[in-house]
CSV table of C-alpha atoms and ligand atoms in Angstrom, one decimal:
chain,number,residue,atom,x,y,z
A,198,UNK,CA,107.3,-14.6,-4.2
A,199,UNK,CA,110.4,-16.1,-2.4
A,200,UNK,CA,110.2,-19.5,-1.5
A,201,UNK,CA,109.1,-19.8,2.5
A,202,UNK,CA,112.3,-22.2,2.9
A,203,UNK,CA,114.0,-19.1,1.8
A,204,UNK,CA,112.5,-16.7,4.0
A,205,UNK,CA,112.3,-18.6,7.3
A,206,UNK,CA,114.9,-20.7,8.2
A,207,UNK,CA,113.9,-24.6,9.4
A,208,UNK,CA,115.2,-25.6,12.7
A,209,UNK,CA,116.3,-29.0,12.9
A,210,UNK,CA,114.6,-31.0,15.4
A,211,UNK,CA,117.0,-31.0,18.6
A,212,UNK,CA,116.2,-34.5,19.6
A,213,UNK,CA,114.5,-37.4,18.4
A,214,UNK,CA,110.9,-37.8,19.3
A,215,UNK,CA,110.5,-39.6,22.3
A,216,UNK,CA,108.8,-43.1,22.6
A,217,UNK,CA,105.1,-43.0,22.0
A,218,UNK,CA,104.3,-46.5,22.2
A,219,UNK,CA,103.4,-48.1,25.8
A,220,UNK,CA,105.6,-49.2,28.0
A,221,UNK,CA,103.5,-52.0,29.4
A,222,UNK,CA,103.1,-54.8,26.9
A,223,UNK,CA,101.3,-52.9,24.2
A,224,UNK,CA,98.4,-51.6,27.0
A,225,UNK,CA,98.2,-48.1,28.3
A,226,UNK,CA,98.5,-47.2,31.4
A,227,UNK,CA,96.2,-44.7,33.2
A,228,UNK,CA,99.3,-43.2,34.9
A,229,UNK,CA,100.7,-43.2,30.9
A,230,UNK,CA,97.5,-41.5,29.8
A,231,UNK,CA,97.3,-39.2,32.2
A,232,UNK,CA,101.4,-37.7,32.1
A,233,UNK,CA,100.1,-37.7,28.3
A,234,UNK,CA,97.3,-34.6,29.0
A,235,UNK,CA,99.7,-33.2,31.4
A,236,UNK,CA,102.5,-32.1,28.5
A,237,UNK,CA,102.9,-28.9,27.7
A,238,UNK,CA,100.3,-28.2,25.2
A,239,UNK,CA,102.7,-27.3,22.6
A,240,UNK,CA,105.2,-30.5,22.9
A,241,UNK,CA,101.3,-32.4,23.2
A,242,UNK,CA,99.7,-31.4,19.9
A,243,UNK,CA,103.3,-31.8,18.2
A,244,UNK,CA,103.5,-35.2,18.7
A,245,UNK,CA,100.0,-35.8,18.1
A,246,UNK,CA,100.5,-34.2,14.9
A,247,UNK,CA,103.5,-36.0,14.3
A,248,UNK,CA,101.8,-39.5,15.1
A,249,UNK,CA,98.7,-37.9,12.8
A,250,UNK,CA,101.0,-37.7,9.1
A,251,UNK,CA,102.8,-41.5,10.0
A,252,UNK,CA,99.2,-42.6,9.4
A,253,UNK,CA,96.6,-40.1,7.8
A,254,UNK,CA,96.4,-38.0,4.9
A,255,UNK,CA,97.6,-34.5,6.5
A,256,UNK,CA,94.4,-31.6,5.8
A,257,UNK,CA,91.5,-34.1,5.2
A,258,UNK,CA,88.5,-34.7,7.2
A,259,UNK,CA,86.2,-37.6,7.1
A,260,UNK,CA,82.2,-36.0,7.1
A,261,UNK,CA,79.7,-37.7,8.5
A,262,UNK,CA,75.8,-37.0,8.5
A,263,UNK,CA,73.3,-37.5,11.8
A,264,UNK,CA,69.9,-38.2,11.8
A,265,UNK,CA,67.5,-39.2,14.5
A,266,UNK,CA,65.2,-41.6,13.4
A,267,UNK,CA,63.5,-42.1,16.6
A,268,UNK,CA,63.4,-39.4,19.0
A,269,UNK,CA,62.9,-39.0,22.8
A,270,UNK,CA,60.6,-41.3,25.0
A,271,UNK,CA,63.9,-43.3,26.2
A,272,UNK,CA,63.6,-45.6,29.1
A,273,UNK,CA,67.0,-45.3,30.0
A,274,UNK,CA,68.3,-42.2,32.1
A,275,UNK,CA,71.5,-40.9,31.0
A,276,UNK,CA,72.5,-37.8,32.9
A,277,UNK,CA,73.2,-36.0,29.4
A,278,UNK,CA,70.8,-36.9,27.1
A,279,UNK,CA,67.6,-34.7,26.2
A,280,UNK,CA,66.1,-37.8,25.5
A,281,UNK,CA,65.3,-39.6,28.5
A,282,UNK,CA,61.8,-39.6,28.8
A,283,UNK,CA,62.0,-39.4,33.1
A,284,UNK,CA,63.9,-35.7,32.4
A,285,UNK,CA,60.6,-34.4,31.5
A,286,UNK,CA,59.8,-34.3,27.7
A,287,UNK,CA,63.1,-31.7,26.9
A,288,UNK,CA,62.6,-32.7,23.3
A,289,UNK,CA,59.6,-33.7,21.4
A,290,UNK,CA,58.4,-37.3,21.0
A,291,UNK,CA,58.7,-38.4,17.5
A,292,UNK,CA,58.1,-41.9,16.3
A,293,UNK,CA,60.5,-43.9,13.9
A,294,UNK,CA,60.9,-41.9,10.6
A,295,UNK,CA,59.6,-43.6,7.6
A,296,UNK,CA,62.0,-45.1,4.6
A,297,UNK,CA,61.4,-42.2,1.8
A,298,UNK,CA,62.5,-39.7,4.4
A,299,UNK,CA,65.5,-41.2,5.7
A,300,UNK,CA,66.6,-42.2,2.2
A,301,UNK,CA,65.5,-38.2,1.0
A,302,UNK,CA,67.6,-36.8,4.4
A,303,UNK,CA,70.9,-39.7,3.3
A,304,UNK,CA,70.5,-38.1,-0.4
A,305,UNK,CA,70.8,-34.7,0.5
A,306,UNK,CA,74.2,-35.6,3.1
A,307,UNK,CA,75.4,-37.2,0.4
A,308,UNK,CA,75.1,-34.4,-2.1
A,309,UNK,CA,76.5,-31.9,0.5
A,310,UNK,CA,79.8,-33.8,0.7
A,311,UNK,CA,79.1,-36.4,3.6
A,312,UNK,CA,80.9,-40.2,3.1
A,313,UNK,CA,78.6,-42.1,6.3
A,314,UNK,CA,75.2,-41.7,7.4
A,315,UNK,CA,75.0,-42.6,10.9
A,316,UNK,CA,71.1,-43.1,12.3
A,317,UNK,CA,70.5,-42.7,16.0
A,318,UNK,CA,67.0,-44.1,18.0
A,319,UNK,CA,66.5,-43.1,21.1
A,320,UNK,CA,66.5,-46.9,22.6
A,321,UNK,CA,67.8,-48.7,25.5
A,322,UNK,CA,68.0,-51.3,22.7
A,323,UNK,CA,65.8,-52.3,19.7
A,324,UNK,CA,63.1,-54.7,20.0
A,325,UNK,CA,63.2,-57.3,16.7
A,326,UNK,CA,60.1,-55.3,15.5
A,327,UNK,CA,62.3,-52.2,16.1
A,328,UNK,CA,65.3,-53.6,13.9
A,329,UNK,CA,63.6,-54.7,11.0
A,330,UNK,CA,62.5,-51.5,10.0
A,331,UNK,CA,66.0,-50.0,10.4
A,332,UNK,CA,67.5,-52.9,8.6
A,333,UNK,CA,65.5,-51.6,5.3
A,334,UNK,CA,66.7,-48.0,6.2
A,335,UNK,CA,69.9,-49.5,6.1
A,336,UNK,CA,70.1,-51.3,3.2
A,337,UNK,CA,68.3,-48.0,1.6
A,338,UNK,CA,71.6,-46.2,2.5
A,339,UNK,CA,74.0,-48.7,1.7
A,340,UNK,CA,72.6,-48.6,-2.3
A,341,UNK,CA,72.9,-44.5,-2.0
A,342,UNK,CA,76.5,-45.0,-1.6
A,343,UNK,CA,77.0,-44.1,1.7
A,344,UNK,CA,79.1,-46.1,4.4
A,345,UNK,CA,76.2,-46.4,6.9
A,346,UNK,CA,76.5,-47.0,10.8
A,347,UNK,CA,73.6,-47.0,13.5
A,348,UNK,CA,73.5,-46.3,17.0
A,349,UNK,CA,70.3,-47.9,18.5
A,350,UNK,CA,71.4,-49.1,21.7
A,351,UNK,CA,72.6,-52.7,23.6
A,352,UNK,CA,72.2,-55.1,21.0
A,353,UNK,CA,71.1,-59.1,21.6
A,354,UNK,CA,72.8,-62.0,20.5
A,355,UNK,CA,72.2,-62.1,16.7
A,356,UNK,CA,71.2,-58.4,16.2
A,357,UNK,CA,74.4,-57.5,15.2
A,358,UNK,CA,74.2,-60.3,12.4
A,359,UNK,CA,71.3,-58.8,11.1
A,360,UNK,CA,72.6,-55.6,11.2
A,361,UNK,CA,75.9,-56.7,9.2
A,362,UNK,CA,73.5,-58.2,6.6
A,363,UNK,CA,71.9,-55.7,5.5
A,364,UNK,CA,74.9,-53.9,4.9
A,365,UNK,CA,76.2,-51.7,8.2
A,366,UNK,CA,79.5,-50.7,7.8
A,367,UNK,CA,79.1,-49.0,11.7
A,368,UNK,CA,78.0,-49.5,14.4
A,369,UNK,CA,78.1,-46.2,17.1
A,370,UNK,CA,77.6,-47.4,21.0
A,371,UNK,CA,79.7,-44.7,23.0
A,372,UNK,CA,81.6,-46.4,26.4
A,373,UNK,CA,80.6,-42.5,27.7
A,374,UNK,CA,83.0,-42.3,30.9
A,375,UNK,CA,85.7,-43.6,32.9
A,376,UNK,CA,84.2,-46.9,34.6
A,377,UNK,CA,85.0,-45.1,38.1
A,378,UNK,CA,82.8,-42.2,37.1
A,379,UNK,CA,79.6,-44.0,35.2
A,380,UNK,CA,77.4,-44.4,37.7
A,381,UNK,CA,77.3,-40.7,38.2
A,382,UNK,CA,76.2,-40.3,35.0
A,383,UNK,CA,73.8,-43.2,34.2
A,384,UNK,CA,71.9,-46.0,36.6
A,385,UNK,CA,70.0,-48.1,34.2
A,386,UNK,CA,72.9,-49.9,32.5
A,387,UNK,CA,76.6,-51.1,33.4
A,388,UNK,CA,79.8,-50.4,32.2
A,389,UNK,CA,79.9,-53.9,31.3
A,390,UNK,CA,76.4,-53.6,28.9
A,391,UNK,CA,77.8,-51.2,26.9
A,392,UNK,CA,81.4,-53.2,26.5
A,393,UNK,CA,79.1,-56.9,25.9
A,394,UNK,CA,77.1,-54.8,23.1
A,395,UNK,CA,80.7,-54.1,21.5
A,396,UNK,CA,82.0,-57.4,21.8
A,397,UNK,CA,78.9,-58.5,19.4
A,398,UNK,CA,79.2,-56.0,17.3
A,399,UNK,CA,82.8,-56.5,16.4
A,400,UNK,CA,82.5,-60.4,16.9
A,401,UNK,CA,79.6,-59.6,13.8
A,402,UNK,CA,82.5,-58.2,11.7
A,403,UNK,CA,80.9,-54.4,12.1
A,404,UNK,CA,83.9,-51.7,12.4
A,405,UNK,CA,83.0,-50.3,15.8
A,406,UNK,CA,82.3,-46.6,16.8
A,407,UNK,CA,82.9,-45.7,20.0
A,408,UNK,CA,84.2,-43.0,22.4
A,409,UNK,CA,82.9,-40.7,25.1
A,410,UNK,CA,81.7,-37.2,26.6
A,411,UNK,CA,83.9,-35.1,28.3
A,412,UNK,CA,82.8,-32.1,30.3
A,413,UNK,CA,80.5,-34.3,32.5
A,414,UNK,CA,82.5,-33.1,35.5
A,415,UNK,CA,84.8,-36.1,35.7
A,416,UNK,CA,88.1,-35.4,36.5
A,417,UNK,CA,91.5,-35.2,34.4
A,418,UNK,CA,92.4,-38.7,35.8
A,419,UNK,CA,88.9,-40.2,34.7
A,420,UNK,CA,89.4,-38.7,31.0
A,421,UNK,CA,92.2,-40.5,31.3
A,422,UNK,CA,91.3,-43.3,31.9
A,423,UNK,CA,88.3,-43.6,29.5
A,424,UNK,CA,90.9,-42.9,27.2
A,425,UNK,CA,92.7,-45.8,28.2
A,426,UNK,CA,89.9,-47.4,28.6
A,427,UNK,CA,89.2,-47.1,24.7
A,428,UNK,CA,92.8,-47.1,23.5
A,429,UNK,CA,93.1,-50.7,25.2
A,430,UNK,CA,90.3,-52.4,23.3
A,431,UNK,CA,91.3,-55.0,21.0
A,432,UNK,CA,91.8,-53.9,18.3
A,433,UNK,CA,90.7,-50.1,19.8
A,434,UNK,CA,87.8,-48.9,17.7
A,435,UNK,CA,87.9,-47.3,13.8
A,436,UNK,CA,86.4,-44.2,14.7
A,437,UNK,CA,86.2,-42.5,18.0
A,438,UNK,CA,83.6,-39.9,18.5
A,439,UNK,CA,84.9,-37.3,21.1
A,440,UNK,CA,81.8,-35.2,22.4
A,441,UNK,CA,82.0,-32.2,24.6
A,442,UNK,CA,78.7,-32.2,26.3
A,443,UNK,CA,75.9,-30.1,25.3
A,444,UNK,CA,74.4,-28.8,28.3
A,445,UNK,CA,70.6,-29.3,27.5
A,446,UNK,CA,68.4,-27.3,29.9
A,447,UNK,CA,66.1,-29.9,31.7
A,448,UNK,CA,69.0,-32.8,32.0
A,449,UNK,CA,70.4,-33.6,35.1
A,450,UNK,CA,73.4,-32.4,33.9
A,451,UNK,CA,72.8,-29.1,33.1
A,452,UNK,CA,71.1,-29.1,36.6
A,453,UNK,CA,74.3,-30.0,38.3
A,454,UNK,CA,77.2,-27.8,36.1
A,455,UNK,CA,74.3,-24.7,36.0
A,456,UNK,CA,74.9,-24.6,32.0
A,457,UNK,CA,78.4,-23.5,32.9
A,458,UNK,CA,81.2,-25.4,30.7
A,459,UNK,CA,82.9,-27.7,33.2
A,460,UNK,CA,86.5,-27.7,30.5
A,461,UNK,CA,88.4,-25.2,29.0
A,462,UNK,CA,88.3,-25.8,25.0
A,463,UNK,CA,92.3,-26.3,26.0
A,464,UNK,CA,91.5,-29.4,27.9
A,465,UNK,CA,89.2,-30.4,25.1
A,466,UNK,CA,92.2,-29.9,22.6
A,467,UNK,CA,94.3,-32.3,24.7
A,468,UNK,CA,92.0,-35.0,25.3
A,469,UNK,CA,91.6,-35.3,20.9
A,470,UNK,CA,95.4,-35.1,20.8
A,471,UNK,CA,95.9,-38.4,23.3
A,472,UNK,CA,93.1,-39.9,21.8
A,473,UNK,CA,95.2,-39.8,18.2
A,474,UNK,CA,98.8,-40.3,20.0
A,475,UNK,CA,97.1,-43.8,21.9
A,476,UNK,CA,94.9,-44.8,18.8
A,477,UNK,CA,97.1,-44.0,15.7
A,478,UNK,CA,94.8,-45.3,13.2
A,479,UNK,CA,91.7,-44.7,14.4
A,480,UNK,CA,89.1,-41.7,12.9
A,481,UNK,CA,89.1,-39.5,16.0
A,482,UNK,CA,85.8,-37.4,15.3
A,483,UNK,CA,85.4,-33.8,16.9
A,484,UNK,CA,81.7,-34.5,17.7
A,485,UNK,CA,79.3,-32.9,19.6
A,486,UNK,CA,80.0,-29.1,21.2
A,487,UNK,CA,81.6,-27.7,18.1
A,488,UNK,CA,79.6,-24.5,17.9
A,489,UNK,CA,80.6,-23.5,21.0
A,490,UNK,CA,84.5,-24.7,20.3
A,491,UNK,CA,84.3,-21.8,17.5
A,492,UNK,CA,86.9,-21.6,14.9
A,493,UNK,CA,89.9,-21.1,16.4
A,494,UNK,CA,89.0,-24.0,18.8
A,495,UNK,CA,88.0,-26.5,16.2
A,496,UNK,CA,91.5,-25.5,14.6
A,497,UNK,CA,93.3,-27.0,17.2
A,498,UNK,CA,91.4,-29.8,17.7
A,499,UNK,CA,92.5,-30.4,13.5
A,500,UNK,CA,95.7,-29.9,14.7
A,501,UNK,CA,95.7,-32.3,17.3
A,502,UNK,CA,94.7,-35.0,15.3
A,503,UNK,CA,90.7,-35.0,14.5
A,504,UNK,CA,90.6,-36.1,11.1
A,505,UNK,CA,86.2,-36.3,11.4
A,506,UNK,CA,83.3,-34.1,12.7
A,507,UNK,CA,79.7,-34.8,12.3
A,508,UNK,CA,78.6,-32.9,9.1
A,509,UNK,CA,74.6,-31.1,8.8
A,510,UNK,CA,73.4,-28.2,10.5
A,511,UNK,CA,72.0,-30.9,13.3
A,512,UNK,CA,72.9,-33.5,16.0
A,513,UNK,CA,70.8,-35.6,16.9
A,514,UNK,CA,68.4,-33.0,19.2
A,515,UNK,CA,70.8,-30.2,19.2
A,516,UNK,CA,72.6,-27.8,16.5
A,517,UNK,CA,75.9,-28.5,14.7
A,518,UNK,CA,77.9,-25.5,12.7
A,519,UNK,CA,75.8,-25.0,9.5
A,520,UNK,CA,77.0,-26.6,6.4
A,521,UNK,CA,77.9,-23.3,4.8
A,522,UNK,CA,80.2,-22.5,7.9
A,523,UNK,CA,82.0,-25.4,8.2
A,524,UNK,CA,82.7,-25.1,4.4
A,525,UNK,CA,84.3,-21.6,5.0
A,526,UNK,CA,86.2,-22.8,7.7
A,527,UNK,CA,87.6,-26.0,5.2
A,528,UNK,CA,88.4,-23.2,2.4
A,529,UNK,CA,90.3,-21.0,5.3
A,530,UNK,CA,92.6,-24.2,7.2
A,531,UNK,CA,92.8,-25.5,3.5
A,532,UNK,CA,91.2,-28.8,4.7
A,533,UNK,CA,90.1,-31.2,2.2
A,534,UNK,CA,87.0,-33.6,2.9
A,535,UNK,CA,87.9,-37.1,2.3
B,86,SAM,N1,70.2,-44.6,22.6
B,86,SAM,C1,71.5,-45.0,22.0
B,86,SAM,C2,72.6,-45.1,23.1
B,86,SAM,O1,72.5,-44.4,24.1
B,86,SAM,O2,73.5,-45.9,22.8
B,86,SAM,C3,71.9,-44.2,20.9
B,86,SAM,C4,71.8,-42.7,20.8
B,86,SAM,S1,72.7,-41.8,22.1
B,86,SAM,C5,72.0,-40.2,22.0
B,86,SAM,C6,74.4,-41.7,21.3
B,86,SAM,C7,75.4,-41.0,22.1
B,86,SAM,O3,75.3,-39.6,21.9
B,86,SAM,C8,75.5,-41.2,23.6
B,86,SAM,O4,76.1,-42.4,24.0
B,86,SAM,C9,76.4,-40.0,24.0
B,86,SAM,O5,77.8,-40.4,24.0
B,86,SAM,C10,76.1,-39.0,22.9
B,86,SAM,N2,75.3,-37.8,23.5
B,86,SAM,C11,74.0,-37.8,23.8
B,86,SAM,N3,73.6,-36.6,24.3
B,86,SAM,C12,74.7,-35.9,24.4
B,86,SAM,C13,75.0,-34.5,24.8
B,86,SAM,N4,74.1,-33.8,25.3
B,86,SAM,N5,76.3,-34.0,24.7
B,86,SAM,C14,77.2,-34.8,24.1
B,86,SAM,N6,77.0,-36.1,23.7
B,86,SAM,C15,75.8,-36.6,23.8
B,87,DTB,C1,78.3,-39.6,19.2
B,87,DTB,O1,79.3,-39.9,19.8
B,87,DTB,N1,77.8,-38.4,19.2
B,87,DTB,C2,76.6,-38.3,18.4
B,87,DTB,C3,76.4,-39.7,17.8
B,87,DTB,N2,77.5,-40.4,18.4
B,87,DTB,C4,75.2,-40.4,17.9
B,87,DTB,C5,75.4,-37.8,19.2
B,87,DTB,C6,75.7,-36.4,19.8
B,87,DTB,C7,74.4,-36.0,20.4
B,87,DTB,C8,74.5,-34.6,20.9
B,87,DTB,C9,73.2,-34.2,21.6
B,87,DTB,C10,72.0,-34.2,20.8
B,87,DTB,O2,72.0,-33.7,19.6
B,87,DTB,O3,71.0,-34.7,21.3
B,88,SF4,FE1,68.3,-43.1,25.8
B,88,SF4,FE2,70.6,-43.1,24.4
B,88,SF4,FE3,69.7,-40.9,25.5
B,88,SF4,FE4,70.6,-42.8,27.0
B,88,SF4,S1,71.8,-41.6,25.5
B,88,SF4,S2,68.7,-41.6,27.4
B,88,SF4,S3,70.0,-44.6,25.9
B,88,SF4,S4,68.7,-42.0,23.8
């Protein structure tokens, strides 16, 4: 077979690429951010993609394995989230999950391919009786071989600590939104809760996990600037979990967008590819809403940079491609887990 250099002739680049750095003093701009998503998708996802090989392994994807460990009954009132105990019951109550099954469910990830286990608890934050039990869960993990994180809510002063001793490589607390648009989304806490839970976590020495939802029905400008918002952290976060929201029937969400997706999976494409172009190093995760991305959609979103997706056939409350699928769809983009 002739060589492809051969057969189709390379163009050479007909300018340098431009500057992808800041202008202001290492901080992005929402003005910066925003002329970012408004590129014309091709010139967008080629200098994400460019950005992407200065700093990853091209065709690898970091997998990483959800379980709930406490489900529902959640104080808090997140417009999104099935969980919320005041959007009447949309999922079923289930207490903290003992040790032999989350160390039987971290197993089985581990056997399918997955490199973190990541446990969730529906919490507004957990009580010290809460934690301790987690803290064996995660130590349980840890010996597996697994790089563990938890998501379990606001943390106090010294939780974090804790957690970090008993081996947490992770810790997941989402900033959600733009600050602008977060009180349309969620009453109970403040911006500011959710940024004083990071600060302890990194101050702990825990690599932080944290990103957001889009389709909310926030605006370009307000993707933006959560993106900003993340980007500006410092240092920004190791991984960045980029959701599309589920739409679960029931959540006040779904009542306001009528189950009808509020972004294009174009959009949704863009807002990966300036997450990799403002946080170079970071894991961007395609997260939640990849079943109804498809294929061709999650494709893109590899080419514009996500180099993670949440791996098992569920969320936390809600499906995720089956492992078998997003095996075929490795094999087909040639995509190699790391
Ligand atoms: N209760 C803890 C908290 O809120 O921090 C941890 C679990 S909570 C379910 C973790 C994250 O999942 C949320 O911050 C949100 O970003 C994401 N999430 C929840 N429901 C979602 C949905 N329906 N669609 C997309 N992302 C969702
Ligand atoms: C994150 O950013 N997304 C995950 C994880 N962190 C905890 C959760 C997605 C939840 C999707 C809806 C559900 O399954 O309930
Ligand atoms: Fe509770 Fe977390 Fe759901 Fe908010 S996102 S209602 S804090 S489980």
């Amino acid at each position: 077979m002739p060589s492809l250099e051969r057969t189709i002739p390379i163009q050479p680049q007909s300018s340098p690429p431009p500057e992808l750095r800041p202008v202001g003093g290492g901080r992005w701009a929402v003005d910066e951010v925003e002329a970012l998503f408004a590129l014309p998708f091709a010139d967008l996802l080629f200098r994400a993609q460019q950005v992407h090989r200065q700093h990853h392994a091209a065709n690898t994807v970091q997998l990483s394995t959800l379980l709930s460990i406490k489900t529902g009954g959640c104080a808090e009132d997140c417009g999104y989230c099935s969980q919320a105990k005041r959007h009447g019951a949309v999922v079923e109550e289930t207490p903290l999950l003992d040790l032999a099954t989350v160390r039987t469910t971290a197993a089985a990830a581990k056997a399918q391919g997955a490199t973190r286990f990541c446990m969730g608890a529906a919490w507004r934050g957990p009580k010290q009786r809460d934690l301790e039990p987690v803290l064996e869960m995660v130590r349980e993990v840890k010996a597996l071989g697994l790089e563990t994180c938890c998501t379990l809510g606001m943390l106090k002063e010294g939780q974090a600590e804790q957690l970090r001793d008993a081996g947490l490589d992770y810790y997941n607390h989402n900033l959600d939104t733009a600050p602008e648009y977060y009180g349309e989304v969620i009453t109970t806490r403040q911006y500011q809760d959710r940024l004083d839970t990071l600060q302890r976590v990194r101050s702990a020495g825990i690599n932080v996990c944290c990103g957001g939802i889009v389709g909310m029905g926030e605006s370009r400008r307000q993707r933006a600037a959560l993106v900003a918002e993340l980007a500006n952290m410092e240092p920004y976060p190791e991984s960045v979990p980029i959701n599309n929201l589920v739409q679960v029937e029931g959540t006040p969400l779904h009542e306001r967008l009528g189950g009808v997706a509020a972004l294009d999976a174009f959009e949704f494409v863009r807002t990966i590819a300036v997450a990799r172009i403002t946080m170079p190093k970071a894991l961007v995760r395609l997260s939640a809403g990849r079943r109804e991305l498809g294929d061709a959609g999650q494709a893109l979103c590899f080419l514009a940079g996500a180099n993670s997706i949440f791996y098992g056939d569920r969320l936390l409350t809600t499906g995720n491609p089956d492992v078998d699928a997003d095996q075929a769809l490795f094999a087909a983009l040639g995509i190699v887990p790391a």
